[in-house]
XYZ file of N, CA, C and O in Angstrom:
848
model
N 72.277 144.909 114.246
C 71.484 144.083 114.631
C 72.036 142.554 114.405
O 72.421 142.176 113.133
N 71.753 141.926 115.233
C 72.279 140.399 115.167
C 70.811 139.544 114.403
O 70.105 139.394 114.770
N 71.288 138.670 113.668
C 70.561 137.445 113.333
C 71.208 136.147 113.395
O 71.985 135.727 113.671
N 69.960 135.675 114.207
C 70.200 134.158 114.617
C 70.448 133.593 113.138
O 70.188 133.307 112.085
N 71.172 132.376 113.597
C 71.843 131.470 112.560
C 71.024 130.304 112.265
O 70.953 129.732 111.115
N 69.586 130.348 112.565
C 68.793 129.297 112.519
C 67.894 129.716 111.338
O 67.552 128.788 110.568
N 67.782 130.752 111.156
C 66.720 131.358 109.789
C 67.218 132.032 108.833
O 66.775 132.514 107.696
N 68.789 132.390 109.277
C 69.305 132.594 107.858
C 69.387 131.957 106.865
O 69.651 130.753 107.015
N 69.680 132.331 105.399
C 69.843 131.715 104.811
C 70.986 131.008 104.508
O 72.217 131.331 105.165
N 71.449 129.817 103.658
C 72.450 129.313 103.678
C 73.722 129.903 102.659
O 72.737 130.172 101.518
N 74.849 129.757 102.857
C 75.691 130.616 102.104
C 75.979 129.975 100.859
O 75.901 128.199 100.660
N 76.452 130.093 99.864
C 76.708 129.795 98.629
C 78.044 128.756 98.842
O 78.410 128.151 98.216
N 78.858 129.516 99.990
C 79.915 128.534 100.072
C 79.845 127.406 100.579
O 79.031 126.913 101.293
N 80.546 126.236 100.050
C 80.728 124.491 100.371
C 81.163 124.723 101.823
O 81.910 125.402 102.070
N 80.742 123.701 102.706
C 80.850 123.418 104.372
C 82.127 122.850 104.036
O 82.792 122.494 102.965
N 82.685 122.604 105.273
C 84.051 121.785 105.128
C 83.967 120.249 104.689
O 84.615 119.913 104.012
N 82.726 120.017 105.246
C 82.516 118.789 105.228
C 82.245 118.317 103.389
O 82.553 117.202 102.952
N 81.486 119.334 103.028
C 81.215 119.398 101.343
C 82.580 119.195 100.810
O 82.632 118.285 99.801
N 83.650 120.109 101.087
C 84.825 120.103 100.492
C 85.634 118.934 100.651
O 86.366 118.647 99.455
N 85.532 118.560 101.431
C 86.266 117.078 101.730
C 85.520 115.860 100.631
O 86.493 114.976 100.411
N 84.396 116.008 100.485
C 83.746 115.070 99.621
C 84.056 115.418 98.469
O 84.680 114.314 97.296
N 84.197 116.510 98.041
C 84.616 117.024 96.663
C 86.083 116.723 96.159
O 86.594 116.074 95.345
N 86.871 116.806 97.366
C 88.363 116.575 97.250
C 88.804 114.919 97.029
O 89.951 114.439 96.720
N 87.825 114.309 98.167
C 88.287 112.834 98.393
C 87.381 111.592 97.598
O 86.144 111.868 98.034
N 87.648 111.322 96.483
C 86.654 110.533 95.804
C 87.219 109.366 95.635
O 87.824 108.571 94.983
N 86.921 108.555 97.052
C 87.310 107.666 97.219
C 86.691 106.251 96.794
O 85.047 106.148 96.799
N 87.057 105.216 96.252
C 86.084 104.024 95.619
C 86.178 103.159 96.885
O 87.213 102.499 97.335
N 85.002 102.881 97.672
C 84.699 101.951 98.757
C 85.063 100.539 98.403
O 83.617 100.005 97.661
N 85.681 99.759 98.439
C 85.960 98.525 97.938
C 85.687 97.554 99.318
O 86.215 98.098 100.696
N 85.060 96.492 99.125
C 85.284 95.456 100.439
C 86.429 95.044 100.822
O 87.405 94.727 99.833
N 86.439 94.466 102.144
C 87.783 94.411 102.703
C 87.742 92.497 102.451
O 86.884 92.006 102.377
N 89.083 91.605 102.407
C 89.043 90.437 102.223
C 90.134 89.908 103.552
O 91.155 90.924 103.707
N 90.380 88.697 103.845
C 91.415 88.296 104.924
C 92.711 88.726 104.459
O 93.357 89.420 105.542
N 92.863 88.454 103.591
C 94.277 88.585 103.053
C 94.720 89.952 102.677
O 95.954 90.703 103.428
N 93.862 91.015 102.026
C 94.187 92.329 102.367
C 94.342 93.182 103.433
O 94.732 93.782 103.542
N 93.244 92.497 104.539
C 93.276 93.143 105.763
C 94.529 92.735 106.416
O 95.088 93.622 107.071
N 95.268 91.662 106.620
C 96.435 91.334 107.201
C 97.850 92.345 106.034
O 98.677 92.796 107.139
N 97.525 92.272 105.311
C 98.659 92.839 104.749
C 98.612 94.680 104.409
O 99.612 95.207 104.613
N 97.402 95.203 104.588
C 97.150 96.593 104.789
C 97.524 96.994 106.326
O 98.307 97.766 106.881
N 97.407 95.923 107.292
C 97.956 96.037 108.447
C 99.417 96.538 108.590
O 99.997 97.290 109.348
N 100.218 95.326 107.863
C 101.607 95.663 108.117
C 101.794 96.619 107.217
O 102.901 97.568 107.813
N 101.644 97.206 106.010
C 102.013 97.902 105.292
C 101.671 99.354 106.068
O 102.447 100.668 106.315
N 100.288 99.613 106.736
C 99.992 100.789 107.498
C 101.433 101.122 108.432
O 101.554 102.166 108.832
N 101.373 99.947 109.049
C 102.325 99.948 110.390
C 103.468 100.880 109.906
O 104.182 101.303 110.816
N 104.065 99.823 108.847
C 105.587 100.729 108.466
C 105.127 102.106 107.962
O 106.247 102.924 108.196
N 104.271 102.607 107.014
C 104.181 103.737 106.558
C 103.990 104.599 107.728
O 104.371 105.790 108.027
N 103.176 104.301 108.868
C 102.865 105.300 110.033
C 104.347 105.570 110.913
O 104.693 106.385 111.430
N 105.058 104.328 111.024
C 106.556 104.340 111.551
C 107.380 105.192 110.636
O 108.058 106.058 111.409
N 107.289 105.315 109.664
C 108.302 106.226 108.533
C 107.962 107.513 108.574
O 108.579 108.371 108.436
N 106.635 108.026 108.916
C 106.302 109.034 109.264
C 107.034 110.031 110.064
O 106.998 111.394 110.291
N 107.253 109.036 111.157
C 108.149 109.938 112.344
C 109.543 110.351 111.919
O 110.279 111.435 112.078
N 109.934 110.098 110.652
C 111.115 110.413 109.872
C 111.288 111.775 109.506
O 112.049 112.706 109.550
N 110.157 112.189 109.436
C 109.878 113.753 109.283
C 110.247 114.825 110.211
O 110.576 115.871 110.307
N 109.549 114.378 111.377
C 109.925 114.866 112.566
C 111.794 114.898 113.048
O 112.345 115.926 113.217
N 112.402 113.912 112.486
C 113.800 113.769 112.696
C 114.102 114.571 111.508
O 115.301 115.234 111.879
N 113.941 115.022 110.478
C 114.192 115.854 109.185
C 114.189 116.945 109.762
O 115.472 117.499 109.679
N 113.258 117.712 110.067
C 113.016 118.979 110.506
C 113.936 119.088 112.084
O 114.368 120.251 111.784
N 114.423 118.614 112.755
C 115.410 118.434 113.764
C 116.743 118.441 113.039
O 117.445 119.598 113.389
N 116.920 118.297 112.139
C 118.347 117.913 111.371
C 118.397 119.186 110.765
O 119.732 119.772 110.894
N 117.291 119.698 109.920
C 117.262 120.768 109.016
C 117.617 122.027 110.179
O 118.650 122.808 109.874
N 116.881 122.080 111.310
C 116.943 123.022 112.563
C 118.663 123.010 112.641
O 119.132 124.275 112.728
N 118.840 121.972 113.081
C 120.410 121.622 113.408
C 121.415 122.466 112.786
O 122.562 123.050 112.776
N 121.255 121.970 111.187
C 122.194 122.341 110.279
C 121.988 123.990 109.762
O 122.912 124.538 109.716
N 120.897 124.238 109.952
C 120.664 125.733 109.490
C 121.648 126.804 110.674
O 122.090 127.487 110.201
N 121.280 126.262 111.791
C 121.654 127.173 112.900
C 123.391 127.105 112.967
O 123.990 127.892 113.136
N 123.706 125.766 112.795
C 125.477 125.682 112.701
C 125.613 126.385 111.379
O 126.729 126.843 111.809
N 125.167 126.209 110.531
C 125.947 127.298 109.494
C 125.668 128.363 109.266
O 126.766 129.427 109.091
N 124.473 129.179 109.800
C 124.650 130.775 109.747
C 124.440 131.197 111.126
O 125.027 132.331 111.119
N 124.581 130.565 112.281
C 124.930 131.324 113.655
C 126.583 130.940 113.999
O 127.004 131.663 114.850
N 126.950 129.592 113.673
C 128.164 129.536 113.900
C 129.246 129.526 112.516
O 130.527 129.011 112.990
N 128.785 129.290 111.502
C 129.381 129.135 110.246
C 130.297 127.765 110.088
O 131.149 127.781 109.532
N 129.413 126.793 110.780
C 130.215 125.575 110.666
C 129.052 124.465 109.624
O 128.113 123.923 110.006
N 129.285 124.526 108.428
C 128.418 123.909 107.390
C 129.067 122.354 107.786
O 130.128 121.887 107.853
N 128.083 121.234 107.342
C 128.167 120.202 107.352
C 128.016 119.372 106.132
O 126.500 119.357 105.745
N 128.501 118.775 105.511
C 128.037 117.890 104.250
C 127.484 116.607 104.760
O 126.704 116.299 103.916
N 127.662 116.033 105.963
C 127.011 114.531 106.276
C 125.490 115.209 106.972
O 124.812 114.337 106.351
N 125.643 116.131 106.962
C 123.896 116.754 107.726
C 123.253 116.822 106.606
O 122.207 116.544 106.821
N 124.005 117.488 105.251
C 123.035 117.800 104.186
C 122.521 116.217 103.423
O 121.520 116.413 103.365
N 123.433 115.323 103.827
C 123.352 113.974 103.084
C 122.302 113.058 104.346
O 121.496 112.627 103.199
N 122.390 113.567 105.181
C 121.394 112.788 105.972
C 119.736 113.401 105.817
O 118.992 112.768 105.976
N 119.966 114.612 105.513
C 118.591 115.254 105.475
C 117.941 114.723 103.949
O 116.885 114.099 104.263
N 118.771 114.379 102.693
C 117.976 114.382 101.789
C 118.057 112.774 101.815
O 116.999 111.596 101.163
N 118.507 111.829 102.296
C 118.808 110.184 102.993
C 117.118 109.843 103.742
O 116.394 109.382 102.992
N 117.011 110.830 104.913
C 115.794 110.739 105.608
C 114.830 111.007 104.585
O 113.374 110.376 104.892
N 115.130 112.339 104.140
C 113.627 112.643 103.462
C 113.222 111.585 102.171
O 111.747 111.438 102.091
N 114.326 111.172 101.405
C 113.820 109.876 100.343
C 113.312 109.031 100.926
O 112.316 108.297 100.419
N 113.910 108.471 102.141
C 112.989 107.158 102.916
C 111.760 107.265 103.115
O 111.155 106.116 103.306
N 111.668 108.594 103.828
C 110.221 108.516 104.290
C 109.192 109.010 103.111
O 108.152 108.424 103.358
N 109.653 109.739 102.143
C 109.019 109.685 101.307
C 108.254 108.364 100.444
O 107.369 108.221 100.205
N 109.491 107.704 100.246
C 109.406 106.270 99.743
C 108.880 105.379 100.303
O 107.610 104.643 99.957
N 108.982 105.233 101.414
C 108.177 104.534 102.365
C 106.810 104.780 102.534
O 105.712 103.802 103.008
N 106.248 105.989 102.510
C 104.909 106.430 102.460
C 104.023 105.876 101.439
O 102.958 106.150 101.324
N 104.703 105.718 100.170
C 103.891 105.412 99.153
C 102.920 104.407 99.228
O 101.673 104.551 98.974
N 103.288 103.032 99.669
C 102.535 101.995 100.169
C 101.204 102.319 100.886
O 100.197 102.138 100.554
N 101.678 103.113 101.582
C 100.599 103.408 102.636
C 99.618 104.379 102.101
O 98.339 104.471 102.681
N 99.910 105.103 101.218
C 99.360 106.175 100.583
C 98.015 105.171 99.964
O 96.991 105.750 99.535
N 98.736 104.642 99.354
C 97.782 103.459 98.199
C 96.555 102.675 98.977
O 95.382 102.546 98.579
N 97.533 102.024 100.588
C 96.331 101.441 101.107
C 95.337 102.136 101.716
O 94.202 101.877 101.617
N 95.346 103.654 101.745
C 94.420 104.324 102.308
C 93.747 105.034 101.382
O 92.769 105.772 101.471
N 93.871 104.976 100.019
C 93.260 105.516 99.028
C 93.530 107.017 98.701
O 92.683 107.684 98.873
N 94.778 107.565 99.471
C 94.935 108.935 99.920
C 95.577 109.365 98.642
O 96.030 110.555 99.031
N 95.844 109.240 97.638
C 96.558 109.708 96.635
C 95.311 110.339 95.528
O 94.383 110.182 95.751
N 96.222 111.166 94.745
C 95.585 112.664 94.451
C 94.921 111.868 92.970
O 95.491 111.058 92.109
N 93.664 111.801 92.669
C 93.220 111.401 91.403
C 92.764 112.628 90.586
O 92.217 113.812 91.444
N 93.063 112.534 89.561
C 92.996 113.459 88.475
C 92.070 113.258 87.310
O 91.815 113.706 86.161
N 91.339 112.176 87.617
C 90.430 111.401 86.463
C 89.120 111.875 86.617
O 88.499 111.521 87.767
N 88.398 112.673 85.932
C 87.057 113.276 86.040
C 86.172 112.217 85.650
O 85.086 112.588 85.960
N 86.381 111.101 85.055
C 85.499 110.479 84.716
C 85.094 108.993 85.553
O 84.041 108.968 86.037
N 86.227 108.827 86.359
C 86.191 108.286 87.504
C 85.087 108.188 88.331
O 84.487 107.308 88.684
N 85.172 109.633 89.024
C 84.314 110.025 90.024
C 82.628 109.849 89.706
O 82.012 109.983 90.487
N 82.513 109.904 87.912
C 81.040 109.881 87.735
C 80.320 108.468 87.517
O 79.560 108.499 87.018
N 81.332 107.404 87.396
C 80.767 105.997 87.383
C 80.173 105.321 88.732
O 80.423 105.929 90.046
N 79.500 104.219 88.330
C 79.219 103.570 89.833
C 80.437 102.910 90.447
O 81.452 102.858 89.948
N 79.936 102.039 91.567
C 80.876 101.492 91.879
C 81.558 100.396 91.347
O 82.623 100.356 91.211
N 80.721 99.563 90.547
C 81.332 98.611 90.035
C 81.870 99.255 88.544
O 82.778 98.504 88.214
N 81.684 100.386 88.162
C 82.369 100.716 86.963
C 83.467 101.360 87.825
O 84.821 100.997 86.612
N 83.649 101.848 88.594
C 85.319 102.196 89.284
C 85.643 100.998 89.480
O 87.301 101.025 89.100
N 85.239 99.766 89.659
C 85.941 98.883 90.006
C 86.793 98.525 88.910
O 87.851 97.520 88.769
N 86.018 98.116 87.805
C 86.384 97.855 86.357
C 87.745 98.713 85.915
O 89.071 98.284 85.446
N 87.501 100.187 86.421
C 88.692 101.050 85.902
C 89.924 101.013 87.181
O 91.108 100.646 86.252
N 89.639 100.339 88.163
C 90.477 99.981 89.137
C 91.394 98.482 88.418
O 92.625 98.488 88.625
N 90.659 97.580 88.540
C 91.221 96.351 87.669
C 92.066 96.496 86.680
O 93.152 96.164 86.243
N 91.672 97.399 85.723
C 92.556 97.281 84.392
C 93.752 98.281 84.692
O 94.742 98.026 84.267
N 93.764 99.567 85.749
C 94.887 100.062 86.108
C 95.666 99.195 86.557
O 96.811 99.772 86.418
N 95.229 98.344 87.822
C 96.357 97.648 88.452
C 96.938 96.859 87.670
O 97.998 96.477 87.741
N 95.998 95.919 86.948
C 96.603 94.603 85.993
C 97.476 95.034 84.523
O 98.839 94.699 84.782
N 96.946 96.226 84.119
C 97.971 96.269 82.730
C 98.764 97.673 83.043
O 99.356 97.780 81.999
N 99.023 98.683 84.108
C 99.595 99.854 84.176
C 100.473 99.832 85.615
O 101.900 99.437 85.627
N 99.696 99.395 87.053
C 100.520 99.505 87.956
C 101.081 98.575 87.974
O 102.691 98.495 88.308
N 100.912 97.195 88.199
C 101.179 96.117 88.575
C 102.407 95.841 87.716
O 103.591 95.323 88.001
N 102.488 95.786 86.348
C 103.812 95.573 85.512
C 104.853 96.376 85.743
O 105.780 96.302 86.011
N 104.500 97.939 85.896
C 105.391 99.008 86.641
C 106.387 98.160 87.698
O 107.575 98.460 87.466
N 105.443 98.232 88.490
C 106.219 97.768 89.901
C 106.845 96.515 89.673
O 108.192 96.474 90.199
N 106.429 95.457 88.762
C 107.204 94.349 88.664
C 108.614 94.702 88.037
O 109.621 94.227 88.569
N 108.685 95.600 87.135
C 110.058 95.980 86.322
C 111.080 96.807 87.498
O 111.976 96.599 87.486
N 110.061 97.667 88.336
C 111.166 98.217 89.435
C 111.593 97.504 90.508
O 112.627 97.552 90.629
N 111.241 96.288 90.611
C 111.210 95.565 91.834
C 112.552 94.813 91.106
O 113.648 94.414 91.673
N 112.301 94.161 89.915
C 113.468 93.185 89.344
C 114.882 94.222 88.823
O 116.008 93.626 89.147
N 114.700 95.643 88.745
C 115.847 96.309 88.805
C 116.133 96.755 89.959
O 117.557 96.753 90.060
N 115.491 97.189 90.832
C 116.013 97.425 92.081
C 116.587 96.613 93.198
O 117.732 97.093 93.925
N 116.182 95.605 93.161
C 116.805 94.488 93.971
C 118.585 94.260 93.606
O 119.388 94.413 94.694
N 118.790 93.858 92.277
C 119.922 93.750 92.036
C 121.149 95.252 92.170
O 122.026 95.179 92.687
N 120.749 96.047 91.738
C 121.025 97.555 92.208
C 121.279 97.865 93.626
O 122.419 98.313 93.839
N 120.621 97.409 94.458
C 121.113 97.644 95.730
C 121.887 96.127 96.412
O 122.813 96.857 97.020
N 121.983 95.392 95.866
C 122.647 94.157 96.460
C 123.861 94.765 95.536
O 125.002 94.414 96.359
N 124.145 95.072 94.282
C 125.184 95.893 93.976
C 125.995 96.538 94.548
O 127.151 96.704 94.958
N 125.157 97.541 95.119
C 125.652 98.720 96.052
C 126.252 97.984 97.373
O 127.297 98.435 97.976
N 125.609 96.976 97.755
C 126.073 96.710 99.049
C 127.482 95.682 98.715
O 128.661 95.857 99.716
N 127.581 94.785 97.811
C 128.611 94.150 97.667
C 130.028 95.047 96.994
O 131.117 94.900 97.472
N 129.699 96.190 96.719
C 130.820 97.095 96.515
C 131.152 97.956 97.567
O 132.195 98.669 97.547
N 130.349 97.866 98.487
C 130.633 98.761 99.735
C 130.622 100.572 99.515
O 131.362 101.390 99.994
N 129.583 100.520 98.497
C 129.530 102.011 98.068
C 129.569 102.862 99.204
O 128.592 103.061 100.039
N 130.000 104.004 98.874
C 130.136 105.260 99.910
C 129.487 106.440 99.070
O 129.517 106.325 97.815
N 129.271 107.777 99.849
C 129.254 108.957 99.229
C 130.498 109.294 98.513
O 131.655 109.109 98.945
N 130.592 109.921 97.276
C 131.513 110.445 96.528
C 131.943 111.637 96.912
O 132.824 112.216 96.513
N 131.102 112.313 97.779
C 131.437 113.684 98.416
C 132.247 113.363 99.507
O 132.114 112.570 100.418
N 133.286 114.645 99.980
C 134.153 114.511 100.842
C 133.513 114.784 102.277
O 132.367 115.258 102.225
N 133.607 113.752 103.293
C 133.196 113.822 104.807
C 131.351 113.552 104.561
O 130.407 113.429 105.294
N 131.163 113.013 103.271
C 129.946 112.164 102.966
C 129.534 110.882 103.807
O 130.311 110.381 104.343
N 128.353 110.371 103.709
C 127.897 109.394 104.319
C 128.450 108.143 103.739
O 128.429 107.564 102.630
N 128.725 106.791 104.519
C 128.741 105.493 103.952
C 127.866 104.725 103.877
O 126.696 105.221 104.287
N 127.612 103.502 103.476
C 126.653 102.643 103.392
C 125.803 103.109 102.646
O 124.367 103.371 103.049
N 126.023 103.489 101.570
C 124.877 104.053 100.200
C 124.074 102.946 99.842
O 122.865 103.323 99.629
N 124.314 101.963 100.070
C 123.700 100.643 99.931
C 122.468 100.724 100.593
O 120.928 99.972 100.029
N 122.346 101.184 101.757
C 121.386 101.451 102.833
C 119.969 102.131 101.939
O 118.860 101.200 102.121
N 120.509 103.197 101.493
C 119.410 104.020 100.877
C 119.047 103.478 99.717
O 117.464 103.260 99.405
N 119.535 102.639 99.083
C 119.406 101.921 97.506
C 118.166 100.877 98.082
O 117.230 100.217 97.372
N 118.417 99.951 99.360
C 117.807 99.229 99.799
C 116.465 99.673 100.399
O 115.392 98.736 100.016
N 116.448 100.617 100.854
C 115.176 101.361 100.806
C 113.982 101.676 99.902
O 112.930 101.232 99.814
N 114.927 102.067 98.963
C 114.091 102.054 97.756
C 113.668 100.882 97.162
O 112.373 100.944 96.557
N 114.292 100.110 96.994
C 113.609 98.633 96.881
C 112.767 98.004 97.874
O 111.594 97.654 97.013
N 112.934 98.314 98.968
C 111.827 97.762 99.792
C 110.468 98.639 99.795
O 109.581 97.947 99.734
N 110.734 99.857 99.092
C 109.519 100.399 99.003
C 108.732 100.274 97.853
O 107.339 100.070 97.825
N 109.295 99.862 96.775
C 108.524 99.083 95.661
C 107.945 97.675 95.942
O 106.680 97.382 95.453
N 108.892 96.929 96.891
C 108.054 95.976 97.586
C 106.705 96.071 97.691
O 105.605 95.363 97.756
N 106.881 96.911 99.009
C 105.985 97.475 99.632
C 104.642 97.905 99.028
O 103.518 97.679 99.284
N 105.056 98.879 97.898
C 103.890 99.262 96.997
C 103.683 98.282 96.149
O 101.929 98.347 95.861
N 103.948 97.265 95.699
C 103.757 95.976 94.962
C 102.538 95.299 95.909
O 101.533 95.149 95.330
N 103.293 95.170 97.133
C 101.888 94.196 98.016
C 100.788 95.287 98.326
O 99.592 94.281 98.363
N 100.997 96.314 98.014
C 99.733 96.950 98.251
C 98.643 97.121 97.153
O 97.604 96.794 97.247
N 99.400 97.242 96.026
C 98.505 96.794 94.981
C 97.792 96.050 95.046
O 96.874 95.747 94.331
N 98.626 94.363 95.058
C 97.639 93.262 95.010
C 96.979 93.312 96.181
O 95.833 92.715 95.711
N 97.241 93.792 97.465
C 95.641 93.942 97.978
C 94.781 94.459 97.885
O 93.769 94.350 97.719
N 94.836 95.411 96.911
C 93.855 96.156 96.228
C 93.323 95.710 95.074
O 92.063 95.704 94.987
N 94.070 94.747 94.640
C 93.531 93.787 93.322
C 92.575 92.959 93.755
O 91.763 92.896 93.543
N 93.058 92.434 95.071
C 92.069 91.121 96.072
C 90.558 92.087 96.346
O 89.658 91.456 95.972
N 90.868 93.212 96.498
C 89.596 93.618 97.099
C 88.549 94.236 95.657
O 87.375 94.084 96.026
N 89.271 94.392 94.714
C 88.624 94.860 93.630
C 87.909 93.767 92.865
O 86.738 93.717 92.637
N 88.538 92.147 93.052
C 87.989 91.132 92.320
C 87.090 90.578 93.761
O 85.885 90.119 92.686
N 87.140 91.246 94.812
C 86.048 90.384 95.465
C 84.675 91.298 95.356
O 83.585 90.722 95.514
N 84.947 93.026 94.862
C 83.953 93.305 94.716
C 83.112 93.096 93.180
O 81.985 92.849 93.352
N 83.869 92.884 92.222
C 83.452 92.405 90.845
C 83.086 91.008 90.650
O 82.229 90.838 90.079
N 83.843 90.005 91.412
C 83.472 88.628 91.370
C 83.333 87.820 92.218
O 82.968 86.584 92.382
N 83.103 88.381 93.502
C 82.900 87.842 95.113
C 84.235 86.786 95.299
O 83.900 85.793 96.201
N 85.398 86.967 95.016
C 86.570 86.149 95.264
C 87.693 86.789 95.213
O 88.061 87.843 94.345
N 88.392 87.002 96.439
C 88.405 86.177 97.783
C 86.886 86.698 98.511
O 86.462 87.796 97.517
N 86.461 85.907 99.355
C 84.925 86.216 99.928
C 85.306 87.181 101.023
O 86.018 87.683 101.590
N 84.453 88.359 100.161
C 84.703 89.714 101.218
C 83.945 89.405 102.527
O 82.895 88.997 102.909
N 84.754 90.257 103.745
C 84.444 90.230 104.979
C 83.868 91.318 105.831
O 82.985 90.912 106.604
N 84.333 92.516 105.200
C 83.652 93.719 105.453
C 83.288 94.812 104.279
O 84.210 94.692 103.261
N 82.346 95.317 104.262
C 82.101 96.777 103.251
C 82.058 97.755 104.320
O 80.979 98.253 104.899
N 83.148 98.717 104.029
C 82.704 99.893 104.667
C 82.231 101.079 103.997
O 82.553 101.207 102.649
N 81.340 101.600 104.266
C 80.834 102.914 103.333
C 80.477 103.784 104.537
O 79.802 104.104 105.469
N 81.344 104.823 104.469
C 81.366 106.259 105.216
C 81.674 105.721 106.811
O 82.832 105.135 106.980
N 80.877 105.877 107.481
C 80.770 105.625 108.863
C 80.480 104.303 109.553
O 80.482 103.831 110.690
N 79.489 103.721 108.592
C 78.841 102.646 108.489
C 79.772 101.089 108.418
O 80.484 101.342 107.150
N 80.023 100.308 108.796
C 80.766 99.110 108.748
C 79.834 98.033 108.556
O 78.958 97.655 109.637
N 79.385 97.304 107.617
C 78.665 96.245 107.568
C 79.503 94.843 107.724
O 80.803 94.773 107.623
N 78.898 94.037 107.912
C 79.443 92.534 108.480
C 79.915 91.759 107.124
O 80.014 92.383 105.858
N 79.916 90.639 107.219
C 79.849 89.684 106.169
C 79.503 90.018 104.902
O 78.067 90.220 104.902
N 79.782 90.420 103.650
C 79.360 90.958 102.216
C 78.402 89.957 101.782
O 77.730 90.143 100.892
N 78.703 88.612 102.174
C 78.080 87.536 101.385
C 76.428 87.266 102.222
O 75.835 86.706 102.113
């Protein structure tokens, strides 16, 4: 006997949409002109860097086939793998912050009002994230520059040259992450203090006009 889905009782299991809401506790912040421009640049870089994972997959397959099918291992290919993986991961950090896609483990944050979440964001950005990023950028730029001046190469035989390129990517990723944090800070101040002037507030699938 078949039972129509219309009159059947609802299952105790959460639907896909319910699960998505449970897993993604986004703080819906207003957008500002400056933040919008910064987010576009960071998003473009992050999406472009995501293609590196396709390249990495191809390199890994090529290296594995060469090693186990033809007995031809390659130190160069091994270093290419972790160089590209590191670059893809680091350049994706800023994009993750822009789309608020990082994992939250704060059980208090999700229970607060929007303004309460804004104050948490403000404290975290000003006193935790931005000081750390400032120190990271301060240290990483001379670190990459020193590697370039020395013409640093891999210490492994047949390893890759131009080690400074990878270190420069690390420095660039922290700069982008700093810009993403500043963009988010502007959104928070727009929410809490009305400055800069918010231009759009996104709430789910609805997009409102000028928030003023």
